[in-house]
Amino acid sequence: MKKHLAIALGISMMAAAFVPAAYASGSSMASGSSMANEQSIKQADVHGPIKNYYKTFGGMAGIKALTNTFVDNVAADPHINYYFAHANIPQLKYQLAQQFCVVLGGPCKYTGQTMTQAHKGLQITTAAFNYLAADMMAAMKTHNIPMAAQNYFIAQLAAMEPQIVTK
Ligand code: HEM
């Protein structure tokens, strides 16, 4: 599934092969008091081992900037923006930034809904999921996130697909 997504996004075979490797490695798991607590990680639906890319993404300021660009990309994407017609955008941005921070090994607390709860009844398709992932790839490119960090982050998001895609 992760490989499939990577290919759908047009990532090279080498990068696609890298994606599962990001999962296999637990050696660089973030540790110490700076990481989000266990409940927060569970609620954020993080599946693979967390690596610490918090600083690589520019800390909280960088994560917020990335989230803004990502949501702007989604809002401008005619393939999927209709899903967000009734969304509370400031609230969504806040929850996304907190969740992304947790995924990136940062010292955050995600207090939003689980991915199953948040997307229940929205009838999200695999195609819609892939468009959203592409919007995130474009946002990471805009913010010059290094490729290994991009691959880690997109693999973490790809692992949430079973909770989000219901159609
Ligand atoms: C890995 C991919 C995704 C992640 C990490 C994600 C994350 C989130 C988060 C954190 C929330 C807020 C939960 C809360 O407020 O408690 C949310 C809500 C939502 N998501 Fe996603 N999501 C993803 C994919 C998608 C896709 C593919 C769609 C549709 C194409 C989508 C549509 C929505 C909508 C409509 C809401 C509700 C917004 C509102 O009512 O204010 N999401 N998502």
PDB file of C-alpha atoms and ligand atoms in Angstrom:
ATOM      1  CA  MET A   1       0.000   0.000   0.000  1.00  0.00           C
ATOM      2  CA  LYS A   2       2.766   2.426   0.934  1.00  0.00           C
ATOM      3  CA  LYS A   3       4.689   1.446  -2.187  1.00  0.00           C
ATOM      4  CA  HIS A   4       1.545   1.869  -4.235  1.00  0.00           C
ATOM      5  CA  LEU A   5       1.042   5.369  -2.871  1.00  0.00           C
ATOM      6  CA  ALA A   6       4.646   6.287  -3.528  1.00  0.00           C
ATOM      7  CA  ILE A   7       4.326   5.143  -7.125  1.00  0.00           C
ATOM      8  CA  ALA A   8       1.025   6.985  -7.528  1.00  0.00           C
ATOM      9  CA  LEU A   9       2.807  10.134  -6.391  1.00  0.00           C
ATOM     10  CA  GLY A  10       5.512   9.653  -8.975  1.00  0.00           C
ATOM     11  CA  ILE A  11       8.336   9.093  -6.527  1.00  0.00           C
ATOM     12  CA  SER A  12      11.278   7.225  -8.056  1.00  0.00           C
ATOM     13  CA  MET A  13      11.580   3.484  -7.429  1.00  0.00           C
ATOM     14  CA  MET A  14      14.522   4.171  -5.175  1.00  0.00           C
ATOM     15  CA  ALA A  15      12.489   6.496  -3.006  1.00  0.00           C
ATOM     16  CA  ALA A  16       9.585   4.027  -3.055  1.00  0.00           C
ATOM     17  CA  ALA A  17      11.917   1.303  -1.843  1.00  0.00           C
ATOM     18  CA  PHE A  18      13.051   3.620   0.923  1.00  0.00           C
ATOM     19  CA  VAL A  19       9.568   4.090   2.322  1.00  0.00           C
ATOM     20  CA  PRO A  20       9.170   0.706   4.050  1.00  0.00           C
ATOM     21  CA  ALA A  21      12.774   0.997   5.266  1.00  0.00           C
ATOM     22  CA  ALA A  22      11.761   4.065   7.264  1.00  0.00           C
ATOM     23  CA  TYR A  23       9.425   1.731   9.075  1.00  0.00           C
ATOM     24  CA  ALA A  24      11.837  -1.103   9.687  1.00  0.00           C
ATOM     25  CA  SER A  25      14.223   1.125  11.583  1.00  0.00           C
ATOM     26  CA  GLY A  26      13.457   1.706  15.219  1.00  0.00           C
ATOM     27  CA  SER A  27      16.976   2.719  16.067  1.00  0.00           C
ATOM     28  CA  SER A  28      16.482   6.420  15.771  1.00  0.00           C
ATOM     29  CA  MET A  29      13.264   6.575  17.747  1.00  0.00           C
ATOM     30  CA  ALA A  30      12.903   9.883  19.460  1.00  0.00           C
ATOM     31  CA  SER A  31      13.527   9.497  23.141  1.00  0.00           C
ATOM     32  CA  GLY A  32      13.495  11.477  26.340  1.00  0.00           C
ATOM     33  CA  SER A  33      11.034  13.953  27.729  1.00  0.00           C
ATOM     34  CA  SER A  34      10.803  16.032  24.550  1.00  0.00           C
ATOM     35  CA  MET A  35       8.560  13.536  22.771  1.00  0.00           C
ATOM     36  CA  ALA A  36       4.766  13.478  22.886  1.00  0.00           C
ATOM     37  CA  ASN A  37       3.241  11.142  25.449  1.00  0.00           C
ATOM     38  CA  GLU A  38       1.879   7.698  24.635  1.00  0.00           C
ATOM     39  CA  GLN A  39      -1.794   8.692  24.687  1.00  0.00           C
ATOM     40  CA  SER A  40      -1.100  11.548  22.306  1.00  0.00           C
ATOM     41  CA  ILE A  41       0.779   9.258  19.908  1.00  0.00           C
ATOM     42  CA  LYS A  42      -2.071   6.743  19.972  1.00  0.00           C
ATOM     43  CA  GLN A  43      -4.709   9.427  19.428  1.00  0.00           C
ATOM     44  CA  ALA A  44      -2.714  10.886  16.528  1.00  0.00           C
ATOM     45  CA  ASP A  45      -2.831   7.411  14.922  1.00  0.00           C
ATOM     46  CA  VAL A  46       0.926   7.085  14.525  1.00  0.00           C
ATOM     47  CA  HIS A  47       1.735   3.524  13.458  1.00  0.00           C
ATOM     48  CA  GLY A  48       5.430   3.310  12.651  1.00  0.00           C
ATOM     49  CA  PRO A  49       8.293   4.072  15.035  1.00  0.00           C
ATOM     50  CA  ILE A  50       8.670   7.814  15.545  1.00  0.00           C
ATOM     51  CA  LYS A  51      11.850   9.408  14.294  1.00  0.00           C
ATOM     52  CA  ASN A  52      12.867  12.864  15.429  1.00  0.00           C
ATOM     53  CA  TYR A  53      12.584  15.189  12.447  1.00  0.00           C
ATOM     54  CA  TYR A  54      11.144  18.045  14.497  1.00  0.00           C
ATOM     55  CA  LYS A  55      14.139  20.342  13.967  1.00  0.00           C
ATOM     56  CA  THR A  56      14.510  19.322  10.307  1.00  0.00           C
ATOM     57  CA  PHE A  57      10.980  20.637   9.742  1.00  0.00           C
ATOM     58  CA  GLY A  58      11.878  23.915  11.492  1.00  0.00           C
ATOM     59  CA  GLY A  59      10.302  23.228  14.884  1.00  0.00           C
ATOM     60  CA  MET A  60       6.780  24.428  15.584  1.00  0.00           C
ATOM     61  CA  ALA A  61       7.138  27.550  13.416  1.00  0.00           C
ATOM     62  CA  GLY A  62       8.172  25.394  10.457  1.00  0.00           C
ATOM     63  CA  ILE A  63       5.378  22.875  11.073  1.00  0.00           C
ATOM     64  CA  LYS A  64       2.783  25.663  11.237  1.00  0.00           C
ATOM     65  CA  ALA A  65       4.103  27.195   8.001  1.00  0.00           C
ATOM     66  CA  LEU A  66       4.028  23.781   6.300  1.00  0.00           C
ATOM     67  CA  THR A  67       0.482  23.149   7.567  1.00  0.00           C
ATOM     68  CA  ASN A  68      -0.693  26.501   6.190  1.00  0.00           C
ATOM     69  CA  THR A  69       0.772  25.745   2.761  1.00  0.00           C
ATOM     70  CA  PHE A  70      -0.650  22.210   2.832  1.00  0.00           C
ATOM     71  CA  VAL A  71      -4.183  23.380   3.719  1.00  0.00           C
ATOM     72  CA  ASP A  72      -3.930  26.139   1.079  1.00  0.00           C
ATOM     73  CA  ASN A  73      -2.944  23.487  -1.491  1.00  0.00           C
ATOM     74  CA  VAL A  74      -5.889  21.289  -0.458  1.00  0.00           C
ATOM     75  CA  ALA A  75      -8.277  24.271  -0.595  1.00  0.00           C
ATOM     76  CA  ALA A  76      -7.076  25.003  -4.142  1.00  0.00           C
ATOM     77  CA  ASP A  77      -7.282  21.353  -5.253  1.00  0.00           C
ATOM     78  CA  PRO A  78     -10.547  20.827  -7.178  1.00  0.00           C
ATOM     79  CA  HIS A  79     -10.198  17.039  -6.852  1.00  0.00           C
ATOM     80  CA  ILE A  80     -10.773  17.130  -3.092  1.00  0.00           C
ATOM     81  CA  ASN A  81     -11.593  20.627  -1.801  1.00  0.00           C
ATOM     82  CA  TYR A  82     -15.329  19.916  -1.719  1.00  0.00           C
ATOM     83  CA  TYR A  83     -14.738  17.519   1.163  1.00  0.00           C
ATOM     84  CA  PHE A  84     -13.755  20.568   3.242  1.00  0.00           C
ATOM     85  CA  ALA A  85     -16.753  22.761   2.333  1.00  0.00           C
ATOM     86  CA  HIS A  86     -18.033  22.762   5.929  1.00  0.00           C
ATOM     87  CA  ALA A  87     -14.701  22.435   7.705  1.00  0.00           C
ATOM     88  CA  ASN A  88     -13.544  24.756  10.461  1.00  0.00           C
ATOM     89  CA  ILE A  89     -10.245  25.669   8.809  1.00  0.00           C
ATOM     90  CA  PRO A  90      -8.473  27.421  11.760  1.00  0.00           C
ATOM     91  CA  GLN A  91      -9.390  24.489  14.026  1.00  0.00           C
ATOM     92  CA  LEU A  92      -8.299  21.960  11.371  1.00  0.00           C
ATOM     93  CA  LYS A  93      -4.953  23.736  10.943  1.00  0.00           C
ATOM     94  CA  TYR A  94      -4.386  23.713  14.696  1.00  0.00           C
ATOM     95  CA  GLN A  95      -5.135  19.999  15.047  1.00  0.00           C
ATOM     96  CA  LEU A  96      -3.073  19.097  11.982  1.00  0.00           C
ATOM     97  CA  ALA A  97      -0.049  21.053  13.223  1.00  0.00           C
ATOM     98  CA  GLN A  98      -0.258  19.326  16.618  1.00  0.00           C
ATOM     99  CA  GLN A  99      -0.618  15.913  14.983  1.00  0.00           C
ATOM    100  CA  PHE A 100       2.260  16.543  12.556  1.00  0.00           C
ATOM    101  CA  CYS A 101       4.434  17.678  15.464  1.00  0.00           C
ATOM    102  CA  VAL A 102       3.730  14.381  17.275  1.00  0.00           C
ATOM    103  CA  VAL A 103       4.540  12.393  14.101  1.00  0.00           C
ATOM    104  CA  LEU A 104       7.815  14.329  13.746  1.00  0.00           C
ATOM    105  CA  GLY A 105       8.924  13.527  17.279  1.00  0.00           C
ATOM    106  CA  GLY A 106       8.208  16.992  18.654  1.00  0.00           C
ATOM    107  CA  PRO A 107       7.151  17.944  22.183  1.00  0.00           C
ATOM    108  CA  CYS A 108       3.450  18.300  21.357  1.00  0.00           C
ATOM    109  CA  LYS A 109       0.123  16.981  22.522  1.00  0.00           C
ATOM    110  CA  TYR A 110      -2.493  15.956  19.962  1.00  0.00           C
ATOM    111  CA  THR A 111      -5.934  16.256  21.532  1.00  0.00           C
ATOM    112  CA  GLY A 112      -8.084  15.911  18.400  1.00  0.00           C
ATOM    113  CA  GLN A 113     -10.122  12.971  17.226  1.00  0.00           C
ATOM    114  CA  THR A 114      -8.525   9.730  16.065  1.00  0.00           C
ATOM    115  CA  MET A 115      -8.309   9.341  12.286  1.00  0.00           C
ATOM    116  CA  THR A 116     -11.207   6.853  12.362  1.00  0.00           C
ATOM    117  CA  GLN A 117     -13.410   9.294  14.301  1.00  0.00           C
ATOM    118  CA  ALA A 118     -12.427  12.395  12.291  1.00  0.00           C
ATOM    119  CA  HIS A 119     -13.147  10.827   8.885  1.00  0.00           C
ATOM    120  CA  LYS A 120     -16.147   8.655   9.713  1.00  0.00           C
ATOM    121  CA  GLY A 121     -18.960   9.074   7.178  1.00  0.00           C
ATOM    122  CA  LEU A 122     -16.920  11.326   4.867  1.00  0.00           C
ATOM    123  CA  GLN A 123     -16.768   8.583   2.178  1.00  0.00           C
ATOM    124  CA  ILE A 124     -13.117   9.294   1.415  1.00  0.00           C
ATOM    125  CA  THR A 125     -11.770   7.352  -1.569  1.00  0.00           C
ATOM    126  CA  THR A 126      -8.231   6.077  -2.234  1.00  0.00           C
ATOM    127  CA  ALA A 127      -7.997   8.600  -5.083  1.00  0.00           C
ATOM    128  CA  ALA A 128      -8.914  11.461  -2.719  1.00  0.00           C
ATOM    129  CA  PHE A 129      -6.345  10.228  -0.213  1.00  0.00           C
ATOM    130  CA  ASN A 130      -3.647  10.198  -2.903  1.00  0.00           C
ATOM    131  CA  TYR A 131      -4.524  13.727  -4.056  1.00  0.00           C
ATOM    132  CA  LEU A 132      -4.194  14.952  -0.475  1.00  0.00           C
ATOM    133  CA  ALA A 133      -0.844  13.181  -0.131  1.00  0.00           C
ATOM    134  CA  ALA A 134       0.313  14.873  -3.350  1.00  0.00           C
ATOM    135  CA  ASP A 135      -0.752  18.243  -1.897  1.00  0.00           C
ATOM    136  CA  MET A 136       1.439  17.494   1.118  1.00  0.00           C
ATOM    137  CA  MET A 137       4.377  16.513  -1.125  1.00  0.00           C
ATOM    138  CA  ALA A 138       4.019  19.842  -2.941  1.00  0.00           C
ATOM    139  CA  ALA A 139       3.918  21.714   0.392  1.00  0.00           C
ATOM    140  CA  MET A 140       7.090  19.959   1.580  1.00  0.00           C
ATOM    141  CA  LYS A 141       8.790  20.862  -1.701  1.00  0.00           C
ATOM    142  CA  THR A 142       7.774  24.511  -1.238  1.00  0.00           C
ATOM    143  CA  HIS A 143       9.387  24.483   2.216  1.00  0.00           C
ATOM    144  CA  ASN A 144      12.541  22.700   1.015  1.00  0.00           C
ATOM    145  CA  ILE A 145      12.180  19.772   3.403  1.00  0.00           C
ATOM    146  CA  PRO A 146      15.071  17.325   2.827  1.00  0.00           C
ATOM    147  CA  MET A 147      14.110  14.185   0.872  1.00  0.00           C
ATOM    148  CA  ALA A 148      14.735  11.629   3.655  1.00  0.00           C
ATOM    149  CA  ALA A 149      12.549  13.665   6.011  1.00  0.00           C
ATOM    150  CA  GLN A 150       9.855  13.945   3.319  1.00  0.00           C
ATOM    151  CA  ASN A 151       9.918  10.175   2.790  1.00  0.00           C
ATOM    152  CA  TYR A 152       9.609   9.503   6.528  1.00  0.00           C
ATOM    153  CA  PHE A 153       6.678  11.890   6.901  1.00  0.00           C
ATOM    154  CA  ILE A 154       4.737  10.685   3.843  1.00  0.00           C
ATOM    155  CA  ALA A 155       5.229   7.058   4.949  1.00  0.00           C
ATOM    156  CA  GLN A 156       3.748   7.930   8.342  1.00  0.00           C
ATOM    157  CA  LEU A 157       0.729   9.551   6.658  1.00  0.00           C
ATOM    158  CA  ALA A 158       0.355   6.613   4.246  1.00  0.00           C
ATOM    159  CA  ALA A 159       0.094   4.265   7.238  1.00  0.00           C
ATOM    160  CA  MET A 160      -3.065   6.140   8.306  1.00  0.00           C
ATOM    161  CA  GLU A 161      -4.869   5.325   5.054  1.00  0.00           C
ATOM    162  CA  PRO A 162      -6.863   2.327   6.398  1.00  0.00           C
ATOM    163  CA  GLN A 163      -8.388   4.562   9.101  1.00  0.00           C
ATOM    164  CA  ILE A 164      -9.261   7.366   6.650  1.00  0.00           C
ATOM    165  CA  VAL A 165     -10.345   5.712   3.381  1.00  0.00           C
ATOM    166  CA  THR A 166     -13.817   4.206   3.789  1.00  0.00           C
ATOM    167  CA  LYS A 167     -15.047   4.103   0.189  1.00  0.00           C
TER     168      LYS A 167
HETATM  169  C1  HEM B   1      -2.984  11.047   6.239  1.00  0.00           C
HETATM  170  C2  HEM B   1      -3.931  11.849   5.793  1.00  0.00           C
HETATM  171  C3  HEM B   1      -4.814  12.669   6.715  1.00  0.00           C
HETATM  172  C4  HEM B   1      -4.545  13.156   7.963  1.00  0.00           C
HETATM  173  C5  HEM B   1      -3.271  13.017   8.765  1.00  0.00           C
HETATM  174  C6  HEM B   1      -5.737  13.856   8.409  1.00  0.00           C
HETATM  175  C7  HEM B   1      -5.845  14.487   9.637  1.00  0.00           C
HETATM  176  C8  HEM B   1      -6.988  15.127  10.089  1.00  0.00           C
HETATM  177  C9  HEM B   1      -7.137  15.765  11.372  1.00  0.00           C
HETATM  178  C10 HEM B   1      -6.049  15.866  12.433  1.00  0.00           C
HETATM  179  C11 HEM B   1      -8.384  16.272  11.452  1.00  0.00           C
HETATM  180  C12 HEM B   1      -8.995  17.077  12.630  1.00  0.00           C
HETATM  181  C13 HEM B   1      -9.576  16.194  13.682  1.00  0.00           C
HETATM  182  C14 HEM B   1     -10.210  16.989  14.806  1.00  0.00           C
HETATM  183  O1  HEM B   1     -10.574  18.159  14.602  1.00  0.00           O
HETATM  184  O2  HEM B   1     -10.352  16.450  15.915  1.00  0.00           O
HETATM  185  C15 HEM B   1      -9.046  15.961  10.194  1.00  0.00           C
HETATM  186  C16 HEM B   1     -10.335  16.315   9.868  1.00  0.00           C
HETATM  187  C17 HEM B   1     -10.856  16.220   8.599  1.00  0.00           C
HETATM  188  N1  HEM B   1     -10.289  15.608   7.515  1.00  0.00           N
HETATM  189 FE1  HEM B   1      -8.518  14.655   7.485  1.00  0.00          FE
HETATM  190  N2  HEM B   1      -6.685  13.781   7.437  1.00  0.00           N
HETATM  191  C18 HEM B   1      -6.160  13.079   6.380  1.00  0.00           C
HETATM  192  C19 HEM B   1      -6.797  12.785   5.184  1.00  0.00           C
HETATM  193  C20 HEM B   1      -7.974  13.329   4.776  1.00  0.00           C
HETATM  194  C21 HEM B   1      -8.535  13.207   3.442  1.00  0.00           C
HETATM  195  C22 HEM B   1      -7.904  12.377   2.323  1.00  0.00           C
HETATM  196  C23 HEM B   1      -9.680  13.943   3.425  1.00  0.00           C
HETATM  197  C24 HEM B   1     -10.635  14.183   2.284  1.00  0.00           C
HETATM  198  C25 HEM B   1     -10.260  14.168   1.034  1.00  0.00           C
HETATM  199  C26 HEM B   1      -9.853  14.516   4.752  1.00  0.00           C
HETATM  200  C27 HEM B   1     -10.906  15.311   5.150  1.00  0.00           C
HETATM  201  C28 HEM B   1     -11.110  15.788   6.434  1.00  0.00           C
HETATM  202  C29 HEM B   1     -12.294  16.552   6.823  1.00  0.00           C
HETATM  203  C30 HEM B   1     -13.443  16.985   5.925  1.00  0.00           C
HETATM  204  C31 HEM B   1     -12.126  16.818   8.198  1.00  0.00           C
HETATM  205  C32 HEM B   1     -13.111  17.562   9.112  1.00  0.00           C
HETATM  206  C33 HEM B   1     -12.798  19.033   9.192  1.00  0.00           C
HETATM  207  C34 HEM B   1     -13.849  19.793  10.018  1.00  0.00           C
HETATM  208  O3  HEM B   1     -14.987  19.324  10.122  1.00  0.00           O
HETATM  209  O4  HEM B   1     -13.533  20.866  10.522  1.00  0.00           O
HETATM  210  N3  HEM B   1      -8.804  14.119   5.537  1.00  0.00           N
HETATM  211  N4  HEM B   1      -8.170  15.261   9.395  1.00  0.00           N
END
